[in-house]
Coordinates of C-alpha atoms and ligand atoms in Angstrom, one line a residue:
M1 CA 10.5 10.3 -13.5
V2 CA 10.7 6.8 -14.8
F3 CA 8.2 5.5 -12.5
I4 CA 5.6 8.0 -13.1
D5 CA 6.0 7.8 -16.8
A6 CA 5.4 4.0 -16.5
C7 CA 2.2 4.6 -14.3
F8 CA 0.9 6.6 -17.5
R9 CA 2.1 3.8 -19.9
Q10 CA 4.7 5.9 -21.4
E11 CA 7.9 4.2 -22.8
T12 CA 10.8 4.3 -20.4
P13 CA 14.4 3.3 -20.8
Y14 CA 13.6 0.3 -18.4
T15 CA 11.0 -1.2 -16.3
P16 CA 10.8 0.6 -13.0
I17 CA 10.8 -1.2 -9.6
W18 CA 10.2 -0.6 -6.1
M19 CA 9.1 -2.9 -3.4
M20 CA 6.2 -3.1 -0.9
R21 CA 7.7 -2.6 2.9
Q22 CA 11.0 -1.6 1.3
A23 CA 11.8 0.1 4.3
G24 CA 11.9 -2.3 7.2
R25 CA 13.4 -4.6 9.5
Y26 CA 15.4 -6.5 6.9
L27 CA 17.5 -3.5 6.7
S28 CA 20.1 -3.1 9.5
E29 CA 20.0 0.7 8.7
Y30 CA 16.1 0.8 9.3
Q31 CA 16.7 -1.1 12.8
A32 CA 19.4 1.5 13.8
V33 CA 17.0 4.4 13.2
R34 CA 14.0 2.5 14.8
K35 CA 16.1 2.1 17.9
R36 CA 16.3 5.9 18.1
A37 CA 12.5 6.3 18.6
K38 CA 10.5 5.0 21.6
N39 CA 8.1 2.9 19.7
F40 CA 6.8 2.6 16.1
L41 CA 4.1 5.1 16.3
D42 CA 6.8 7.6 17.5
L43 CA 9.1 6.8 14.6
C44 CA 6.1 7.3 12.1
A45 CA 5.4 10.9 13.7
D46 CA 9.3 11.9 13.9
V47 CA 9.7 14.1 10.6
K48 CA 13.6 13.7 10.6
L49 CA 13.7 10.0 11.5
A50 CA 10.7 9.0 9.2
T51 CA 12.4 11.0 6.3
E52 CA 15.5 9.1 6.8
V53 CA 13.9 5.5 6.8
T54 CA 11.9 6.6 3.7
L55 CA 15.0 7.3 1.7
Q56 CA 17.0 4.3 2.9
P57 CA 15.7 2.1 0.1
I58 CA 16.5 4.6 -2.6
E59 CA 20.2 4.9 -1.3
I60 CA 20.7 1.0 -0.4
L61 CA 18.6 -0.6 -3.3
D62 CA 18.4 2.4 -5.8
V63 CA 14.7 1.5 -6.5
D64 CA 12.7 4.0 -8.8
A65 CA 10.2 5.3 -6.2
A66 CA 10.2 5.8 -2.3
I67 CA 7.2 5.2 -0.3
L68 CA 6.1 7.3 2.5
F69 CA 7.1 5.7 5.9
S70 CA 4.1 5.5 7.7
D71 CA 1.3 3.1 8.5
I72 CA -2.3 2.7 7.3
L73 CA -3.5 2.5 10.9
L74 CA -2.5 6.3 11.8
L75 CA -5.7 7.3 10.2
P76 CA -8.2 5.2 12.2
H77 CA -6.2 6.0 15.3
K78 CA -6.6 9.7 14.8
M79 CA -10.1 9.1 14.3
G80 CA -10.3 8.2 18.0
L81 CA -9.2 4.5 18.4
P82 CA -6.2 4.0 20.7
L83 CA -3.3 2.1 19.0
E84 CA -0.3 0.2 20.1
F85 CA 2.3 -1.7 18.2
L86 CA 3.3 -4.6 20.4
P87 CA 6.7 -6.2 19.6
S88 CA 6.6 -9.6 17.9
F89 CA 2.6 -9.5 17.8
G90 CA 1.8 -6.3 15.4
P91 CA -0.8 -3.4 15.7
K92 CA -3.9 -3.6 18.2
F93 CA -6.6 -1.1 18.7
T94 CA -7.4 -1.5 22.4
Q95 CA -10.9 -0.1 21.8
T96 CA -12.9 -1.1 18.8
I97 CA -16.2 -0.3 16.9
Q98 CA -18.9 -2.3 18.2
N99 CA -22.2 -0.5 17.1
L100 CA -23.4 2.6 15.4
E101 CA -22.9 4.6 18.5
D102 CA -19.3 3.8 18.5
M103 CA -19.3 4.7 14.8
K104 CA -20.9 8.1 15.4
A105 CA -18.3 8.8 18.1
L106 CA -15.5 8.7 15.7
K107 CA -13.8 12.0 15.0
R108 CA -14.6 13.4 11.4
G109 CA -11.8 15.5 9.6
A110 CA -9.1 13.4 11.5
Y111 CA -6.8 13.6 8.6
K112 CA -6.3 17.3 9.3
D113 CA -4.4 16.1 12.4
L114 CA -2.0 14.2 10.6
G115 CA 0.0 17.3 9.8
F116 CA 3.3 15.5 10.7
V117 CA 2.5 13.1 7.6
Y118 CA 2.4 16.0 5.3
E119 CA 5.5 17.3 6.6
I120 CA 7.4 14.0 6.1
V121 CA 6.0 14.0 2.6
S122 CA 7.4 17.6 2.0
S123 CA 10.7 16.8 3.6
V124 CA 11.4 13.5 1.6
R125 CA 10.3 15.1 -1.7
A126 CA 12.8 18.0 -1.0
K127 CA 15.7 15.6 -0.5
L128 CA 14.6 13.1 -3.0
D129 CA 16.5 13.0 -6.4
K130 CA 14.3 14.6 -9.2
S131 CA 14.4 11.2 -11.2
K132 CA 12.8 9.4 -8.3
A133 CA 9.1 9.4 -7.4
L134 CA 7.6 9.7 -3.9
I135 CA 4.4 7.5 -3.3
G136 CA 1.8 8.5 -0.7
F137 CA -0.7 6.1 0.4
S138 CA -3.8 5.1 2.5
G139 CA -5.5 1.9 3.5
A140 CA -8.7 1.4 1.5
P141 CA -12.0 1.7 3.7
W142 CA -12.7 -2.1 3.9
T143 CA -9.2 -2.9 5.2
L144 CA -9.2 -0.1 7.8
A145 CA -12.8 -1.0 8.8
T146 CA -11.6 -4.6 9.5
Y147 CA -9.0 -3.4 12.0
M148 CA -11.5 -0.9 13.5
L149 CA -13.9 -3.7 14.2
E150 CA -11.6 -6.6 15.0
G151 CA -8.9 -4.5 16.9
Q152 CA -6.2 -6.5 14.9
G153 CA -5.4 -8.6 12.1
S154 CA -7.6 -11.7 11.9
K155 CA -7.9 -15.2 10.1
T156 CA -11.6 -15.3 10.1
Y157 CA -12.9 -11.6 10.1
S158 CA -15.9 -12.9 11.8
R159 CA -16.6 -9.7 13.7
S160 CA -16.4 -7.7 10.7
K161 CA -18.7 -10.1 8.6
K162 CA -21.1 -10.5 11.5
I163 CA -21.9 -7.0 11.5
L164 CA -21.6 -6.6 7.6
Y165 CA -24.7 -9.2 7.4
T166 CA -26.4 -8.2 10.4
E167 CA -26.2 -4.5 10.4
P168 CA -25.1 -3.5 6.9
A169 CA -26.1 0.2 7.4
T170 CA -23.6 0.5 10.3
V171 CA -20.9 -0.8 8.1
H172 CA -21.8 1.4 5.3
A173 CA -21.9 4.5 7.7
L174 CA -18.2 3.5 8.7
L175 CA -17.1 3.0 5.2
E176 CA -18.7 6.3 4.0
A177 CA -16.9 8.2 7.0
L178 CA -13.5 6.4 6.0
S179 CA -13.9 7.1 2.5
D180 CA -14.2 11.1 3.3
E181 CA -11.2 10.9 5.4
I182 CA -9.2 9.0 2.8
I183 CA -10.0 11.6 0.1
G184 CA -8.9 14.3 2.4
Y185 CA -5.7 12.4 3.5
L186 CA -4.6 11.7 0.1
D187 CA -5.5 15.1 -1.4
M188 CA -3.1 16.6 1.5
Q189 CA -0.3 14.1 0.7
A190 CA -0.6 15.0 -3.0
Q191 CA -0.5 18.9 -2.1
A192 CA 2.6 18.2 0.2
G193 CA 4.4 16.8 -2.8
A194 CA 3.4 13.1 -3.3
N195 CA 3.8 12.1 -7.0
A196 CA 1.5 9.0 -7.1
L197 CA -1.0 7.7 -4.6
M198 CA -1.8 4.1 -3.6
L199 CA -4.6 2.3 -1.9
F200 CA -3.8 -0.7 -0.1
D201 CA -6.9 -3.1 0.3
S202 CA -5.0 -6.0 1.9
W203 CA -8.1 -7.9 3.2
A204 CA -10.2 -7.6 0.2
G205 CA -9.8 -11.4 -0.3
A206 CA -11.9 -11.9 2.9
L207 CA -15.2 -11.1 1.2
E208 CA -17.3 -13.1 -1.4
L209 CA -17.5 -11.2 -4.7
E210 CA -20.9 -9.5 -4.2
A211 CA -20.1 -8.4 -0.6
Y212 CA -16.6 -7.0 -1.7
L213 CA -18.2 -5.1 -4.6
E214 CA -20.7 -3.5 -2.3
F215 CA -18.4 -3.0 0.9
G216 CA -15.0 -2.7 -0.7
W217 CA -14.8 -1.9 -4.4
S218 CA -17.5 0.8 -4.5
Y219 CA -15.6 2.9 -2.0
I220 CA -12.4 2.6 -3.8
D221 CA -14.1 3.7 -6.9
K222 CA -15.9 6.7 -5.1
I223 CA -12.3 7.6 -3.7
T224 CA -10.3 7.2 -6.9
K225 CA -13.0 9.3 -8.8
A226 CA -12.7 12.2 -6.3
L227 CA -9.1 12.2 -6.2
K228 CA -8.8 12.0 -10.2
L229 CA -10.8 15.2 -10.4
K230 CA -8.5 16.9 -8.0
H231 CA -5.2 15.5 -9.3
P232 CA -5.5 14.4 -12.9
K233 CA -1.8 14.2 -13.1
I234 CA -1.0 12.2 -10.0
P235 CA -1.3 8.5 -11.0
L236 CA -3.4 6.3 -8.7
I237 CA -2.6 2.8 -7.9
V238 CA -5.1 0.3 -6.3
F239 CA -3.9 -3.0 -4.7
P240 CA -6.8 -5.3 -3.7
K241 CA -5.0 -8.3 -2.4
G242 CA -6.5 -11.9 -2.7
V243 CA -9.1 -11.1 -5.5
G244 CA -7.6 -12.8 -8.4
A245 CA -11.0 -14.4 -9.1
Y246 CA -12.7 -11.3 -9.2
L247 CA -10.4 -9.4 -11.6
G248 CA -13.1 -9.0 -14.2
H249 CA -15.4 -7.1 -12.0
L250 CA -12.6 -4.5 -10.8
K251 CA -12.7 -1.6 -13.4
G252 CA -12.5 2.0 -12.2
D253 CA -10.7 5.5 -12.6
F254 CA -7.1 4.7 -11.8
E255 CA -4.0 3.9 -13.7
V256 CA -2.1 1.1 -11.9
F257 CA -3.5 -2.3 -10.8
G258 CA -1.3 -3.8 -8.1
C259 CA -1.2 -7.6 -8.4
G260 CA -0.7 -9.7 -5.3
W261 CA 1.6 -12.7 -5.7
G262 CA -1.6 -15.0 -5.5
V263 CA -2.8 -13.5 -9.0
P264 CA -1.4 -15.3 -12.1
L265 CA 0.0 -12.5 -14.2
K266 CA -1.0 -14.0 -17.3
L267 CA -4.5 -13.9 -16.1
A268 CA -4.2 -10.2 -14.9
K269 CA -2.9 -9.2 -18.4
E270 CA -5.5 -10.9 -20.3
I271 CA -8.5 -9.3 -18.2
L272 CA -6.9 -6.0 -17.0
G273 CA -3.6 -5.4 -19.2
G274 CA -5.4 -3.5 -21.6
H275 CA -7.0 -1.1 -19.2
Y276 CA -4.4 -0.6 -16.5
V277 CA -0.8 -0.6 -16.1
L278 CA 0.1 -3.7 -13.9
Q279 CA 2.4 -3.8 -11.0
G280 CA 3.7 -6.8 -9.1
N281 CA 4.0 -9.4 -8.4
L282 CA 7.3 -11.5 -7.4
E283 CA 6.4 -13.9 -4.5
P284 CA 8.5 -12.3 -1.6
A285 CA 9.5 -15.7 -0.3
R286 CA 11.5 -16.1 -3.6
L287 CA 14.0 -13.8 -2.2
Y288 CA 15.1 -16.4 0.2
S289 CA 16.8 -18.2 -2.5
Q290 CA 18.8 -16.2 -5.5
E291 CA 18.0 -19.0 -7.8
A292 CA 14.3 -18.9 -7.2
M293 CA 14.5 -15.0 -7.4
V294 CA 16.1 -15.1 -10.8
E295 CA 13.7 -17.8 -12.0
G296 CA 10.9 -15.5 -10.8
V297 CA 12.2 -12.4 -12.6
E298 CA 12.6 -14.3 -15.9
H299 CA 9.1 -15.8 -15.6
I300 CA 7.6 -12.3 -15.1
F301 CA 9.5 -10.7 -18.0
G302 CA 8.5 -13.7 -20.2
L303 CA 4.9 -12.8 -19.5
M304 CA 5.0 -9.1 -19.4
G305 CA 7.6 -8.2 -22.0
K306 CA 9.7 -5.2 -21.7
K307 CA 7.5 -2.7 -23.2
A308 CA 5.2 -0.1 -21.5
G309 CA 2.5 -1.3 -19.4
F310 CA 4.3 -2.9 -16.4
I311 CA 6.1 -1.9 -13.1
F312 CA 8.1 -4.5 -11.1
N313 CA 7.1 -5.1 -7.6
L314 CA 6.8 -7.8 -5.1
G315 CA 3.4 -9.5 -4.7
H316 CA 3.4 -8.3 -1.0
G317 CA 5.7 -6.8 1.5
M318 CA 9.5 -7.5 2.2
L319 CA 9.7 -10.0 5.1
P320 CA 11.9 -9.1 8.1
D321 CA 14.3 -12.1 7.5
L322 CA 14.9 -11.7 3.8
P323 CA 18.4 -11.2 2.9
R324 CA 19.1 -7.5 2.0
A325 CA 21.7 -8.8 -0.7
N326 CA 19.0 -10.4 -2.7
A327 CA 16.9 -7.2 -2.6
I328 CA 19.8 -5.0 -4.0
E329 CA 20.5 -8.1 -6.6
L330 CA 16.6 -8.0 -7.6
V331 CA 16.8 -4.2 -8.3
R332 CA 20.1 -4.6 -10.5
L333 CA 18.7 -7.6 -12.3
V334 CA 15.2 -6.0 -13.1
R335 CA 17.1 -2.8 -14.4
T336 CA 19.6 -4.5 -16.6
Q337 CA 17.2 -7.4 -17.9
S338 CA 14.7 -4.7 -18.8
K339 CA 17.0 -2.3 -20.7
R340 CA 15.4 -1.4 -23.8
Ligands
1CP401 O1 9.4 -1.7 12.9 C1 8.4 -2.7 13.0 O2 8.7 -3.6 13.7 C2 7.1 -2.2 12.3 C3 6.8 -3.0 11.3 C4 5.9 -2.3 10.3 C5 6.5 -1.4 9.4 C6 7.8 -1.2 8.9 C7 4.5 -1.9 10.5 C8 3.6 -2.7 11.5 N1 4.2 -1.0 9.3 C9 5.5 -0.5 8.5 C10 5.4 0.3 7.4 C11 4.3 0.3 6.6 N2 3.1 -0.3 6.7 C12 4.6 0.9 5.4 C13 5.7 1.8 4.9 C14 6.2 2.1 3.7 C15 6.8 0.7 3.0 O3 6.2 0.1 2.3 O4 8.1 0.7 3.1 C16 3.3 0.6 4.5 C17 3.0 0.9 3.2 C18 2.4 0.0 5.4 C19 1.1 -0.4 5.1 C20 0.3 -1.4 6.0 N3 0.3 -1.4 7.4 C21 -0.6 -2.3 5.5 C22 -1.0 -2.4 3.9 C23 0.1 -3.4 3.2 C24 0.2 -4.8 3.5 O5 1.2 -5.1 4.2 O6 -0.8 -5.5 3.3 C25 -1.1 -3.1 6.6 C26 -2.1 -4.2 6.5 C27 -0.5 -2.6 7.7 C28 -0.8 -2.9 8.9 C29 0.4 -3.4 9.8 N4 1.3 -2.4 10.4 C30 2.4 -3.1 10.9 C31 2.1 -4.6 10.6 C32 3.2 -5.7 11.1 C33 1.0 -4.7 10.0 C34 0.2 -6.0 9.6 C35 -0.5 -6.7 10.8 C36 -1.4 -7.6 10.2 O7 -0.9 -8.5 9.3 O8 -2.8 -7.6 10.6

């Protein structure tokens, strides 16, 4: 698999590409399947439909990797927090963690209740071409904790930060519990057939450096170490978003470092390029304009070259109103431009 070889810095015939949120509303095919499920959570739990949408970007875009169709919030949901996906608002936990008591009431071993996720992984792997990789994923502890504490996405993260600075032990207990769940969850995805595993720390950038190292990165470090021992041949990808200024502090036991669009790739290459394969980081909004997209691709290849050590991706997820034609063109462009 070109993608897996690239994760391990092997030479490949071209630079592999996949896109965060490559299955989603910008594809009419996704919308058609989405309509067949009652709601988003049902879609994530339906093995047949989730398999179909996971495979759509492989068929439509010809990307080098499929990513499991699911959501990072299913794990905290199974730990006991009621979850709704409200149309045109997004996800919301209708009950949140307020104190140590709430935290202690959470279910442990919840990852064992996500059997349908492992079934989707097996079902996708069985249908996927042998040359294409399947990426399994989880939210990182800090990002999952923010949703459990806030109930929803936030601009300020004030609830999370208040409890972090007033009751740090409670937050550490939550992050500890989440880390154990995530290790179990990703281990099971690997056993079901995932070829690579990714940790999304989307709200890493909400914390100052010291707090991020203590409440965010230290748990990522623990998780990647545990997974590396269990599955040395499965590459691990970490994506801590919004932490460009902290790059020098983010070392650990993983293969691929995902760069958000806010990280200048030149800087990431200087600081981390010798340690990790870099993945990223085309600004997704460039796909609104074919000119801006081509310019972005050329800039990235100008910096990263066409040798091993780089995987092409967007610097965050596809947006629902991006033109699908440009997504298709992006894959074609990256493949032809990077031919060795
Ligand atoms: O059909 C719809 O309207 C639902 C939109 C949608 C989709 C397609 C949501 C709601 N989640 C997903 C799928 C999803 N989420 C995937 C599938 C695989 C793929 O990439 O194609 C993945 C990997 C995720 C991960 C995810 N969910 C993250 C981490 C990555 C990131 O974008 O930073 C986060 C933060 C979430 C929470 C979430 N789920 C959905 C939304 C709209 C959000 C973000 C809400 C917020 O901004 O707080």
